[in-house]
């Protein structure tokens, strides 16, 4: 096809590269080879000394909570999500305590979900350290439900990428998704007790479009996510507990590891059906963060 160059099987990366400019050749002088990759001397020296995202902005940022409880069963096949208001209220309290501006939306259809998040992405976040979005809804792998149908999760995340949201570029964008990702159950595994146990930035820098996102799912792909009609979902209960106790002192990924542990070890289903009783769950955290992140209070 005209204008298209494929890299042939077996051809090395160096062979398929465009010719280097003078500036690229100079940059290569300041890099070293590690595992077949060119790495800057600065990156190599600081590989075990991660810096932190800036917390010098006036605001911690905005936390958007989308809480979908009541569904059009004829259009979606989904029942109402009893207990989700408990989750939404707990999240409001925790993120307000951390210092976020909290904005809650209840029972958004798929169009309103897209419009609301696109409008949020178009706002000016220049004075904020980060952005948080929590979605409480039904879901399947790769989609969440509005009250009248499915919305691709990638579509909602896309509003906050790159040029679509320039005032959040280079800042943490944190998404917490309480929704099923399939219909499989986790039956658990019995184990013995002994088995439980800052780089200086240049004036400008190009970063990947997908960088600086964290997506914390309530469950691993393909599985059912548990929610108690009275107490709320396991994932949100654990998330709020950890953020309330450690949110102003611990690093984000350390806290998410603790959330994983609490959900995995402290919760087990108890239903009227023997088949669905004693089921387990573990959250799944996907991180494209490039630095450590702390919720630093602004007072």
PDB file of C-alpha atoms in Angstrom:
ATOM      1  CA  UNK A   1       0.000   0.000   0.000  1.00  0.00           C
ATOM      2  CA  UNK A   2       1.399   3.384  -0.945  1.00  0.00           C
ATOM      3  CA  UNK A   3       2.879   5.394   1.881  1.00  0.00           C
ATOM      4  CA  UNK A   4       2.901   2.450   4.321  1.00  0.00           C
ATOM      5  CA  UNK A   5       6.083   0.765   5.514  1.00  0.00           C
ATOM      6  CA  UNK A   6       5.876  -2.486   7.436  1.00  0.00           C
ATOM      7  CA  UNK A   7       8.639  -3.811   9.621  1.00  0.00           C
ATOM      8  CA  UNK A   8       9.458  -7.266   8.334  1.00  0.00           C
ATOM      9  CA  UNK A   9       9.569 -10.204  10.698  1.00  0.00           C
ATOM     10  CA  UNK A  10      13.049 -10.433  12.166  1.00  0.00           C
ATOM     11  CA  UNK A  11      13.938  -6.849  11.314  1.00  0.00           C
ATOM     12  CA  UNK A  12      15.326  -5.008  14.328  1.00  0.00           C
ATOM     13  CA  UNK A  13      13.964  -1.785  15.734  1.00  0.00           C
ATOM     14  CA  UNK A  14      17.140   0.053  14.801  1.00  0.00           C
ATOM     15  CA  UNK A  15      16.832  -1.105  11.185  1.00  0.00           C
ATOM     16  CA  UNK A  16      13.275   0.180  10.898  1.00  0.00           C
ATOM     17  CA  UNK A  17      13.917   3.610  12.405  1.00  0.00           C
ATOM     18  CA  UNK A  18      13.968   6.798  10.416  1.00  0.00           C
ATOM     19  CA  UNK A  19      17.419   8.402  10.009  1.00  0.00           C
ATOM     20  CA  UNK A  20      18.479  10.292  13.142  1.00  0.00           C
ATOM     21  CA  UNK A  21      18.692  14.045  13.196  1.00  0.00           C
ATOM     22  CA  UNK A  22      21.700  15.809  14.681  1.00  0.00           C
ATOM     23  CA  UNK A  23      19.740  16.446  17.883  1.00  0.00           C
ATOM     24  CA  UNK A  24      18.836  12.770  18.222  1.00  0.00           C
ATOM     25  CA  UNK A  25      22.465  11.735  17.786  1.00  0.00           C
ATOM     26  CA  UNK A  26      23.489  14.164  20.518  1.00  0.00           C
ATOM     27  CA  UNK A  27      20.753  12.819  22.808  1.00  0.00           C
ATOM     28  CA  UNK A  28      21.998   9.256  22.306  1.00  0.00           C
ATOM     29  CA  UNK A  29      25.384  10.261  23.697  1.00  0.00           C
ATOM     30  CA  UNK A  30      23.733  10.879  27.080  1.00  0.00           C
ATOM     31  CA  UNK A  31      22.037   7.476  27.193  1.00  0.00           C
ATOM     32  CA  UNK A  32      23.154   4.019  28.202  1.00  0.00           C
ATOM     33  CA  UNK A  33      21.994   0.589  27.023  1.00  0.00           C
ATOM     34  CA  UNK A  34      20.033  -1.483  29.556  1.00  0.00           C
ATOM     35  CA  UNK A  35      18.441  -4.738  28.471  1.00  0.00           C
ATOM     36  CA  UNK A  36      18.560  -3.726  24.848  1.00  0.00           C
ATOM     37  CA  UNK A  37      16.910  -0.351  25.529  1.00  0.00           C
ATOM     38  CA  UNK A  38      18.464   3.095  25.513  1.00  0.00           C
ATOM     39  CA  UNK A  39      17.833   4.762  28.877  1.00  0.00           C
ATOM     40  CA  UNK A  40      18.892   8.233  29.928  1.00  0.00           C
ATOM     41  CA  UNK A  41      21.572   8.375  32.608  1.00  0.00           C
ATOM     42  CA  UNK A  42      19.176  10.413  34.765  1.00  0.00           C
ATOM     43  CA  UNK A  43      16.435   7.786  34.498  1.00  0.00           C
ATOM     44  CA  UNK A  44      18.850   4.973  35.324  1.00  0.00           C
ATOM     45  CA  UNK A  45      20.257   6.809  38.329  1.00  0.00           C
ATOM     46  CA  UNK A  46      16.791   7.513  39.704  1.00  0.00           C
ATOM     47  CA  UNK A  47      15.237   4.162  38.842  1.00  0.00           C
ATOM     48  CA  UNK A  48      14.767   3.296  42.511  1.00  0.00           C
ATOM     49  CA  UNK A  49      14.077   6.839  43.658  1.00  0.00           C
ATOM     50  CA  UNK A  50      10.653   7.681  42.294  1.00  0.00           C
ATOM     51  CA  UNK A  51       9.663  11.292  42.570  1.00  0.00           C
ATOM     52  CA  UNK A  52       6.122  12.395  43.342  1.00  0.00           C
ATOM     53  CA  UNK A  53       3.491  14.219  41.364  1.00  0.00           C
ATOM     54  CA  UNK A  54       3.260  17.913  42.171  1.00  0.00           C
ATOM     55  CA  UNK A  55       0.939  18.866  45.012  1.00  0.00           C
ATOM     56  CA  UNK A  56       1.626  22.586  44.807  1.00  0.00           C
ATOM     57  CA  UNK A  57      -1.608  23.553  43.101  1.00  0.00           C
ATOM     58  CA  UNK A  58      -4.211  25.509  45.076  1.00  0.00           C
ATOM     59  CA  UNK A  59      -6.765  22.685  44.902  1.00  0.00           C
ATOM     60  CA  UNK A  60      -6.499  18.945  45.319  1.00  0.00           C
ATOM     61  CA  UNK A  61      -9.032  18.620  42.516  1.00  0.00           C
ATOM     62  CA  UNK A  62     -12.504  17.523  41.514  1.00  0.00           C
ATOM     63  CA  UNK A  63     -14.056  14.155  42.388  1.00  0.00           C
ATOM     64  CA  UNK A  64     -16.998  13.160  40.188  1.00  0.00           C
ATOM     65  CA  UNK A  65     -19.256  10.358  41.425  1.00  0.00           C
ATOM     66  CA  UNK A  66     -21.660   8.731  38.963  1.00  0.00           C
ATOM     67  CA  UNK A  67     -24.152   6.700  40.983  1.00  0.00           C
ATOM     68  CA  UNK A  68     -26.556   4.648  38.857  1.00  0.00           C
ATOM     69  CA  UNK A  69     -29.186   2.847  40.905  1.00  0.00           C
ATOM     70  CA  UNK A  70     -32.430   2.634  38.915  1.00  0.00           C
ATOM     71  CA  UNK A  71     -32.358   0.963  35.486  1.00  0.00           C
ATOM     72  CA  UNK A  72     -34.805   0.530  32.643  1.00  0.00           C
ATOM     73  CA  UNK A  73     -35.034  -3.247  32.800  1.00  0.00           C
ATOM     74  CA  UNK A  74     -36.703  -3.506  29.399  1.00  0.00           C
ATOM     75  CA  UNK A  75     -33.792  -1.694  27.707  1.00  0.00           C
ATOM     76  CA  UNK A  76     -30.906  -3.014  29.796  1.00  0.00           C
ATOM     77  CA  UNK A  77     -32.002  -6.312  31.305  1.00  0.00           C
ATOM     78  CA  UNK A  78     -30.563  -5.024  34.569  1.00  0.00           C
ATOM     79  CA  UNK A  79     -32.219  -4.828  37.981  1.00  0.00           C
ATOM     80  CA  UNK A  80     -31.897  -1.898  40.359  1.00  0.00           C
ATOM     81  CA  UNK A  81     -28.703  -1.638  42.425  1.00  0.00           C
ATOM     82  CA  UNK A  82     -29.890  -1.560  46.044  1.00  0.00           C
ATOM     83  CA  UNK A  83     -27.132  -0.466  48.406  1.00  0.00           C
ATOM     84  CA  UNK A  84     -25.387   1.833  45.948  1.00  0.00           C
ATOM     85  CA  UNK A  85     -26.597   4.988  47.725  1.00  0.00           C
ATOM     86  CA  UNK A  86     -24.649   3.810  50.776  1.00  0.00           C
ATOM     87  CA  UNK A  87     -21.537   3.619  48.592  1.00  0.00           C
ATOM     88  CA  UNK A  88     -22.138   7.027  47.051  1.00  0.00           C
ATOM     89  CA  UNK A  89     -22.637   8.740  50.413  1.00  0.00           C
ATOM     90  CA  UNK A  90     -19.549   7.094  51.912  1.00  0.00           C
ATOM     91  CA  UNK A  91     -17.468   8.168  48.916  1.00  0.00           C
ATOM     92  CA  UNK A  92     -18.778  11.729  49.150  1.00  0.00           C
ATOM     93  CA  UNK A  93     -17.752  11.913  52.799  1.00  0.00           C
ATOM     94  CA  UNK A  94     -14.296  10.397  52.292  1.00  0.00           C
ATOM     95  CA  UNK A  95     -13.293  12.501  49.307  1.00  0.00           C
ATOM     96  CA  UNK A  96     -14.611  15.678  50.917  1.00  0.00           C
ATOM     97  CA  UNK A  97     -12.557  14.806  53.999  1.00  0.00           C
ATOM     98  CA  UNK A  98      -9.482  14.371  51.811  1.00  0.00           C
ATOM     99  CA  UNK A  99     -10.059  17.861  50.423  1.00  0.00           C
ATOM    100  CA  UNK A 100     -11.701  17.255  47.054  1.00  0.00           C
ATOM    101  CA  UNK A 101     -14.497  19.260  45.505  1.00  0.00           C
ATOM    102  CA  UNK A 102     -17.148  16.547  45.119  1.00  0.00           C
ATOM    103  CA  UNK A 103     -19.787  16.490  42.397  1.00  0.00           C
ATOM    104  CA  UNK A 104     -22.342  13.664  42.419  1.00  0.00           C
ATOM    105  CA  UNK A 105     -24.627  12.571  39.594  1.00  0.00           C
ATOM    106  CA  UNK A 106     -27.438  10.074  40.194  1.00  0.00           C
ATOM    107  CA  UNK A 107     -29.115   7.819  37.608  1.00  0.00           C
ATOM    108  CA  UNK A 108     -27.553   9.092  34.400  1.00  0.00           C
ATOM    109  CA  UNK A 109     -28.563   7.521  31.120  1.00  0.00           C
ATOM    110  CA  UNK A 110     -25.792   6.663  28.673  1.00  0.00           C
ATOM    111  CA  UNK A 111     -26.074   9.970  26.803  1.00  0.00           C
ATOM    112  CA  UNK A 112     -25.958  12.027  29.989  1.00  0.00           C
ATOM    113  CA  UNK A 113     -22.979  10.014  31.265  1.00  0.00           C
ATOM    114  CA  UNK A 114     -21.025  10.883  28.147  1.00  0.00           C
ATOM    115  CA  UNK A 115     -22.107  14.519  28.099  1.00  0.00           C
ATOM    116  CA  UNK A 116     -21.431  15.085  31.797  1.00  0.00           C
ATOM    117  CA  UNK A 117     -17.920  13.623  31.733  1.00  0.00           C
ATOM    118  CA  UNK A 118     -17.040  15.358  28.478  1.00  0.00           C
ATOM    119  CA  UNK A 119     -18.097  18.682  29.994  1.00  0.00           C
ATOM    120  CA  UNK A 120     -15.999  17.978  33.091  1.00  0.00           C
ATOM    121  CA  UNK A 121     -12.987  17.230  30.880  1.00  0.00           C
ATOM    122  CA  UNK A 122     -13.485  20.539  29.081  1.00  0.00           C
ATOM    123  CA  UNK A 123     -13.313  22.495  32.343  1.00  0.00           C
ATOM    124  CA  UNK A 124     -10.127  24.227  33.479  1.00  0.00           C
ATOM    125  CA  UNK A 125      -8.217  22.013  35.913  1.00  0.00           C
ATOM    126  CA  UNK A 126      -5.052  24.111  35.873  1.00  0.00           C
ATOM    127  CA  UNK A 127      -5.210  24.814  39.607  1.00  0.00           C
ATOM    128  CA  UNK A 128      -5.746  21.150  40.599  1.00  0.00           C
ATOM    129  CA  UNK A 129      -3.312  18.408  41.604  1.00  0.00           C
ATOM    130  CA  UNK A 130      -5.387  15.613  40.068  1.00  0.00           C
ATOM    131  CA  UNK A 131      -8.816  14.392  39.002  1.00  0.00           C
ATOM    132  CA  UNK A 132     -10.952  11.554  40.395  1.00  0.00           C
ATOM    133  CA  UNK A 133     -13.966   9.823  38.867  1.00  0.00           C
ATOM    134  CA  UNK A 134     -15.955   7.059  40.564  1.00  0.00           C
ATOM    135  CA  UNK A 135     -18.519   5.075  38.577  1.00  0.00           C
ATOM    136  CA  UNK A 136     -21.051   2.951  40.469  1.00  0.00           C
ATOM    137  CA  UNK A 137     -23.127   0.929  38.049  1.00  0.00           C
ATOM    138  CA  UNK A 138     -23.752  -2.382  36.331  1.00  0.00           C
ATOM    139  CA  UNK A 139     -21.101  -3.419  33.871  1.00  0.00           C
ATOM    140  CA  UNK A 140     -19.522  -5.985  31.614  1.00  0.00           C
ATOM    141  CA  UNK A 141     -15.960  -6.258  30.363  1.00  0.00           C
ATOM    142  CA  UNK A 142     -15.091  -2.928  28.742  1.00  0.00           C
ATOM    143  CA  UNK A 143     -18.465  -1.264  29.355  1.00  0.00           C
ATOM    144  CA  UNK A 144     -20.494   0.327  32.138  1.00  0.00           C
ATOM    145  CA  UNK A 145     -24.229   0.891  32.100  1.00  0.00           C
ATOM    146  CA  UNK A 146     -26.189   4.079  31.962  1.00  0.00           C
ATOM    147  CA  UNK A 147     -29.743   3.665  33.140  1.00  0.00           C
ATOM    148  CA  UNK A 148     -30.832   2.875  29.569  1.00  0.00           C
ATOM    149  CA  UNK A 149     -27.867   0.988  28.086  1.00  0.00           C
ATOM    150  CA  UNK A 150     -24.151   0.391  27.749  1.00  0.00           C
ATOM    151  CA  UNK A 151     -21.369   2.977  27.486  1.00  0.00           C
ATOM    152  CA  UNK A 152     -17.842   1.925  26.419  1.00  0.00           C
ATOM    153  CA  UNK A 153     -15.491   2.708  29.281  1.00  0.00           C
ATOM    154  CA  UNK A 154     -12.792   3.680  26.807  1.00  0.00           C
ATOM    155  CA  UNK A 155     -15.084   6.424  25.487  1.00  0.00           C
ATOM    156  CA  UNK A 156     -15.432   7.956  28.962  1.00  0.00           C
ATOM    157  CA  UNK A 157     -11.698   7.700  29.687  1.00  0.00           C
ATOM    158  CA  UNK A 158     -10.909   9.186  26.297  1.00  0.00           C
ATOM    159  CA  UNK A 159     -12.355  12.560  27.251  1.00  0.00           C
ATOM    160  CA  UNK A 160      -9.488  12.991  29.720  1.00  0.00           C
ATOM    161  CA  UNK A 161      -6.618  12.009  27.422  1.00  0.00           C
ATOM    162  CA  UNK A 162      -4.084  14.251  25.751  1.00  0.00           C
ATOM    163  CA  UNK A 163      -5.436  17.205  23.802  1.00  0.00           C
ATOM    164  CA  UNK A 164      -9.000  16.454  24.940  1.00  0.00           C
ATOM    165  CA  UNK A 165      -8.126  17.646  28.453  1.00  0.00           C
ATOM    166  CA  UNK A 166      -4.887  19.656  28.333  1.00  0.00           C
ATOM    167  CA  UNK A 167      -5.188  21.067  31.864  1.00  0.00           C
ATOM    168  CA  UNK A 168      -4.898  17.533  33.301  1.00  0.00           C
ATOM    169  CA  UNK A 169      -1.966  16.511  31.114  1.00  0.00           C
ATOM    170  CA  UNK A 170       0.859  15.176  33.280  1.00  0.00           C
ATOM    171  CA  UNK A 171      -1.430  14.955  36.324  1.00  0.00           C
ATOM    172  CA  UNK A 172      -2.954  11.848  37.948  1.00  0.00           C
ATOM    173  CA  UNK A 173      -6.362  10.893  36.558  1.00  0.00           C
ATOM    174  CA  UNK A 174      -7.866   8.331  38.906  1.00  0.00           C
ATOM    175  CA  UNK A 175     -10.883   6.202  37.982  1.00  0.00           C
ATOM    176  CA  UNK A 176     -12.566   3.835  40.431  1.00  0.00           C
ATOM    177  CA  UNK A 177     -15.064   1.460  38.800  1.00  0.00           C
ATOM    178  CA  UNK A 178     -17.561  -0.467  40.927  1.00  0.00           C
ATOM    179  CA  UNK A 179     -19.226  -2.720  38.361  1.00  0.00           C
ATOM    180  CA  UNK A 180     -19.269  -6.326  37.216  1.00  0.00           C
ATOM    181  CA  UNK A 181     -16.858  -7.329  34.452  1.00  0.00           C
ATOM    182  CA  UNK A 182     -18.493 -10.660  33.662  1.00  0.00           C
ATOM    183  CA  UNK A 183     -20.550 -13.426  35.228  1.00  0.00           C
ATOM    184  CA  UNK A 184     -17.902 -15.785  36.552  1.00  0.00           C
ATOM    185  CA  UNK A 185     -17.614 -16.454  40.283  1.00  0.00           C
ATOM    186  CA  UNK A 186     -14.388 -16.685  42.257  1.00  0.00           C
ATOM    187  CA  UNK A 187     -14.645 -19.848  44.373  1.00  0.00           C
ATOM    188  CA  UNK A 188     -11.464 -19.024  46.278  1.00  0.00           C
ATOM    189  CA  UNK A 189      -8.505 -21.208  47.194  1.00  0.00           C
ATOM    190  CA  UNK A 190      -7.693 -22.610  50.618  1.00  0.00           C
ATOM    191  CA  UNK A 191      -4.097 -21.939  51.733  1.00  0.00           C
ATOM    192  CA  UNK A 192      -2.100 -22.652  54.876  1.00  0.00           C
ATOM    193  CA  UNK A 193      -1.458 -19.947  57.450  1.00  0.00           C
ATOM    194  CA  UNK A 194       2.265 -19.922  56.610  1.00  0.00           C
ATOM    195  CA  UNK A 195       1.448 -18.822  53.056  1.00  0.00           C
ATOM    196  CA  UNK A 196      -0.159 -15.551  54.099  1.00  0.00           C
ATOM    197  CA  UNK A 197       2.177 -13.253  54.796  1.00  0.00           C
ATOM    198  CA  UNK A 198      11.918  13.629  41.718  1.00  0.00           C
ATOM    199  CA  UNK A 199      13.564  13.889  38.315  1.00  0.00           C
ATOM    200  CA  UNK A 200      14.042  17.522  37.151  1.00  0.00           C
ATOM    201  CA  UNK A 201      11.737  18.254  34.201  1.00  0.00           C
ATOM    202  CA  UNK A 202      12.782  20.108  31.087  1.00  0.00           C
ATOM    203  CA  UNK A 203      10.682  23.089  30.014  1.00  0.00           C
ATOM    204  CA  UNK A 204       8.743  20.816  27.683  1.00  0.00           C
ATOM    205  CA  UNK A 205       8.424  17.066  27.450  1.00  0.00           C
ATOM    206  CA  UNK A 206       6.330  14.791  25.277  1.00  0.00           C
ATOM    207  CA  UNK A 207       4.447  12.160  27.256  1.00  0.00           C
ATOM    208  CA  UNK A 208       2.288   9.237  26.102  1.00  0.00           C
ATOM    209  CA  UNK A 209      -1.421   9.958  25.709  1.00  0.00           C
ATOM    210  CA  UNK A 210      -2.228   7.054  28.023  1.00  0.00           C
ATOM    211  CA  UNK A 211       0.169   8.148  30.779  1.00  0.00           C
ATOM    212  CA  UNK A 212      -0.858   9.264  34.271  1.00  0.00           C
ATOM    213  CA  UNK A 213      -4.063   7.219  34.490  1.00  0.00           C
ATOM    214  CA  UNK A 214      -5.004   4.797  37.228  1.00  0.00           C
ATOM    215  CA  UNK A 215      -8.078   2.619  36.747  1.00  0.00           C
ATOM    216  CA  UNK A 216      -9.065   0.655  39.838  1.00  0.00           C
ATOM    217  CA  UNK A 217     -11.687  -1.959  39.029  1.00  0.00           C
ATOM    218  CA  UNK A 218     -13.691  -3.599  41.796  1.00  0.00           C
ATOM    219  CA  UNK A 219     -12.978  -7.024  40.313  1.00  0.00           C
ATOM    220  CA  UNK A 220     -10.720  -8.835  37.851  1.00  0.00           C
ATOM    221  CA  UNK A 221     -11.852  -9.279  34.212  1.00  0.00           C
ATOM    222  CA  UNK A 222     -14.702 -11.673  33.562  1.00  0.00           C
ATOM    223  CA  UNK A 223     -15.954 -11.846  37.130  1.00  0.00           C
ATOM    224  CA  UNK A 224     -18.937 -10.858  39.212  1.00  0.00           C
ATOM    225  CA  UNK A 225     -18.556  -7.916  41.608  1.00  0.00           C
ATOM    226  CA  UNK A 226     -20.290  -8.255  44.977  1.00  0.00           C
ATOM    227  CA  UNK A 227     -22.525  -5.652  46.603  1.00  0.00           C
ATOM    228  CA  UNK A 228     -24.453  -5.886  49.878  1.00  0.00           C
ATOM    229  CA  UNK A 229     -27.949  -4.359  49.756  1.00  0.00           C
ATOM    230  CA  UNK A 230     -27.475  -2.769  53.182  1.00  0.00           C
ATOM    231  CA  UNK A 231     -23.749  -2.094  53.553  1.00  0.00           C
ATOM    232  CA  UNK A 232     -22.849  -1.364  49.947  1.00  0.00           C
ATOM    233  CA  UNK A 233     -20.195  -2.983  47.746  1.00  0.00           C
ATOM    234  CA  UNK A 234     -17.149  -4.764  49.147  1.00  0.00           C
ATOM    235  CA  UNK A 235     -14.775  -2.682  47.034  1.00  0.00           C
ATOM    236  CA  UNK A 236     -16.175   0.703  48.052  1.00  0.00           C
ATOM    237  CA  UNK A 237     -16.349  -0.292  51.715  1.00  0.00           C
ATOM    238  CA  UNK A 238     -12.652  -1.216  51.653  1.00  0.00           C
ATOM    239  CA  UNK A 239     -11.680   1.828  49.582  1.00  0.00           C
ATOM    240  CA  UNK A 240     -13.388   4.227  51.966  1.00  0.00           C
ATOM    241  CA  UNK A 241     -11.916   2.484  55.014  1.00  0.00           C
ATOM    242  CA  UNK A 242      -8.362   2.743  53.681  1.00  0.00           C
ATOM    243  CA  UNK A 243      -8.664   6.297  52.359  1.00  0.00           C
ATOM    244  CA  UNK A 244     -10.249   7.473  55.612  1.00  0.00           C
ATOM    245  CA  UNK A 245      -7.485   5.953  57.737  1.00  0.00           C
ATOM    246  CA  UNK A 246      -4.435   6.528  55.520  1.00  0.00           C
ATOM    247  CA  UNK A 247      -5.472   9.010  52.834  1.00  0.00           C
ATOM    248  CA  UNK A 248      -3.360  11.897  54.121  1.00  0.00           C
ATOM    249  CA  UNK A 249      -0.218   9.894  54.787  1.00  0.00           C
ATOM    250  CA  UNK A 250       0.181   6.846  52.519  1.00  0.00           C
ATOM    251  CA  UNK A 251       1.086   6.623  48.845  1.00  0.00           C
ATOM    252  CA  UNK A 252      -1.792   5.804  46.502  1.00  0.00           C
ATOM    253  CA  UNK A 253      -0.599   2.435  45.163  1.00  0.00           C
ATOM    254  CA  UNK A 254       0.260   1.293  48.679  1.00  0.00           C
ATOM    255  CA  UNK A 255      -3.299   2.117  49.705  1.00  0.00           C
ATOM    256  CA  UNK A 256      -4.728   0.276  46.694  1.00  0.00           C
ATOM    257  CA  UNK A 257      -2.707  -2.817  47.615  1.00  0.00           C
ATOM    258  CA  UNK A 258      -4.263  -2.672  51.077  1.00  0.00           C
ATOM    259  CA  UNK A 259      -7.720  -2.330  49.485  1.00  0.00           C
ATOM    260  CA  UNK A 260      -6.990  -5.470  47.462  1.00  0.00           C
ATOM    261  CA  UNK A 261      -6.005  -7.311  50.631  1.00  0.00           C
ATOM    262  CA  UNK A 262      -9.087  -6.272  52.583  1.00  0.00           C
ATOM    263  CA  UNK A 263     -11.491  -7.282  49.814  1.00  0.00           C
ATOM    264  CA  UNK A 264      -9.649 -10.561  49.183  1.00  0.00           C
ATOM    265  CA  UNK A 265      -9.325 -11.674  52.806  1.00  0.00           C
ATOM    266  CA  UNK A 266     -12.079  -9.989  54.798  1.00  0.00           C
ATOM    267  CA  UNK A 267     -15.122 -10.519  52.568  1.00  0.00           C
ATOM    268  CA  UNK A 268     -17.023 -13.639  51.546  1.00  0.00           C
ATOM    269  CA  UNK A 269     -20.494 -13.957  50.062  1.00  0.00           C
ATOM    270  CA  UNK A 270     -23.390 -15.190  52.157  1.00  0.00           C
ATOM    271  CA  UNK A 271     -26.536 -15.862  50.123  1.00  0.00           C
ATOM    272  CA  UNK A 272     -29.646 -18.033  50.208  1.00  0.00           C
ATOM    273  CA  UNK A 273     -28.144 -20.123  47.388  1.00  0.00           C
ATOM    274  CA  UNK A 274     -25.498 -22.674  48.376  1.00  0.00           C
ATOM    275  CA  UNK A 275     -23.819 -22.293  44.964  1.00  0.00           C
ATOM    276  CA  UNK A 276     -23.215 -18.551  45.336  1.00  0.00           C
ATOM    277  CA  UNK A 277     -22.291 -18.611  49.038  1.00  0.00           C
ATOM    278  CA  UNK A 278     -18.674 -18.420  50.197  1.00  0.00           C
ATOM    279  CA  UNK A 279     -17.542 -16.675  47.009  1.00  0.00           C
ATOM    280  CA  UNK A 280     -14.497 -14.415  46.953  1.00  0.00           C
ATOM    281  CA  UNK A 281     -13.380 -11.318  45.040  1.00  0.00           C
ATOM    282  CA  UNK A 282     -10.232  -9.331  44.430  1.00  0.00           C
ATOM    283  CA  UNK A 283     -10.004  -5.869  42.842  1.00  0.00           C
ATOM    284  CA  UNK A 284      -7.775  -5.138  39.858  1.00  0.00           C
ATOM    285  CA  UNK A 285      -5.660  -1.983  39.679  1.00  0.00           C
ATOM    286  CA  UNK A 286      -4.316  -0.879  36.305  1.00  0.00           C
ATOM    287  CA  UNK A 287      -1.729   1.871  36.719  1.00  0.00           C
ATOM    288  CA  UNK A 288      -0.137   4.064  34.101  1.00  0.00           C
ATOM    289  CA  UNK A 289       1.105   6.462  36.780  1.00  0.00           C
ATOM    290  CA  UNK A 290       4.725   7.545  36.340  1.00  0.00           C
ATOM    291  CA  UNK A 291       5.329   8.923  39.819  1.00  0.00           C
ATOM    292  CA  UNK A 292       4.190   8.376  43.358  1.00  0.00           C
ATOM    293  CA  UNK A 293       1.017  10.180  44.375  1.00  0.00           C
ATOM    294  CA  UNK A 294      -0.158  11.425  47.759  1.00  0.00           C
ATOM    295  CA  UNK A 295      -3.434  13.156  48.652  1.00  0.00           C
ATOM    296  CA  UNK A 296      -1.813  16.171  50.282  1.00  0.00           C
ATOM    297  CA  UNK A 297      -4.254  18.315  52.303  1.00  0.00           C
ATOM    298  CA  UNK A 298      -4.505  22.003  51.418  1.00  0.00           C
ATOM    299  CA  UNK A 299      -4.893  23.284  54.980  1.00  0.00           C
TER     300      UNK A 299
END
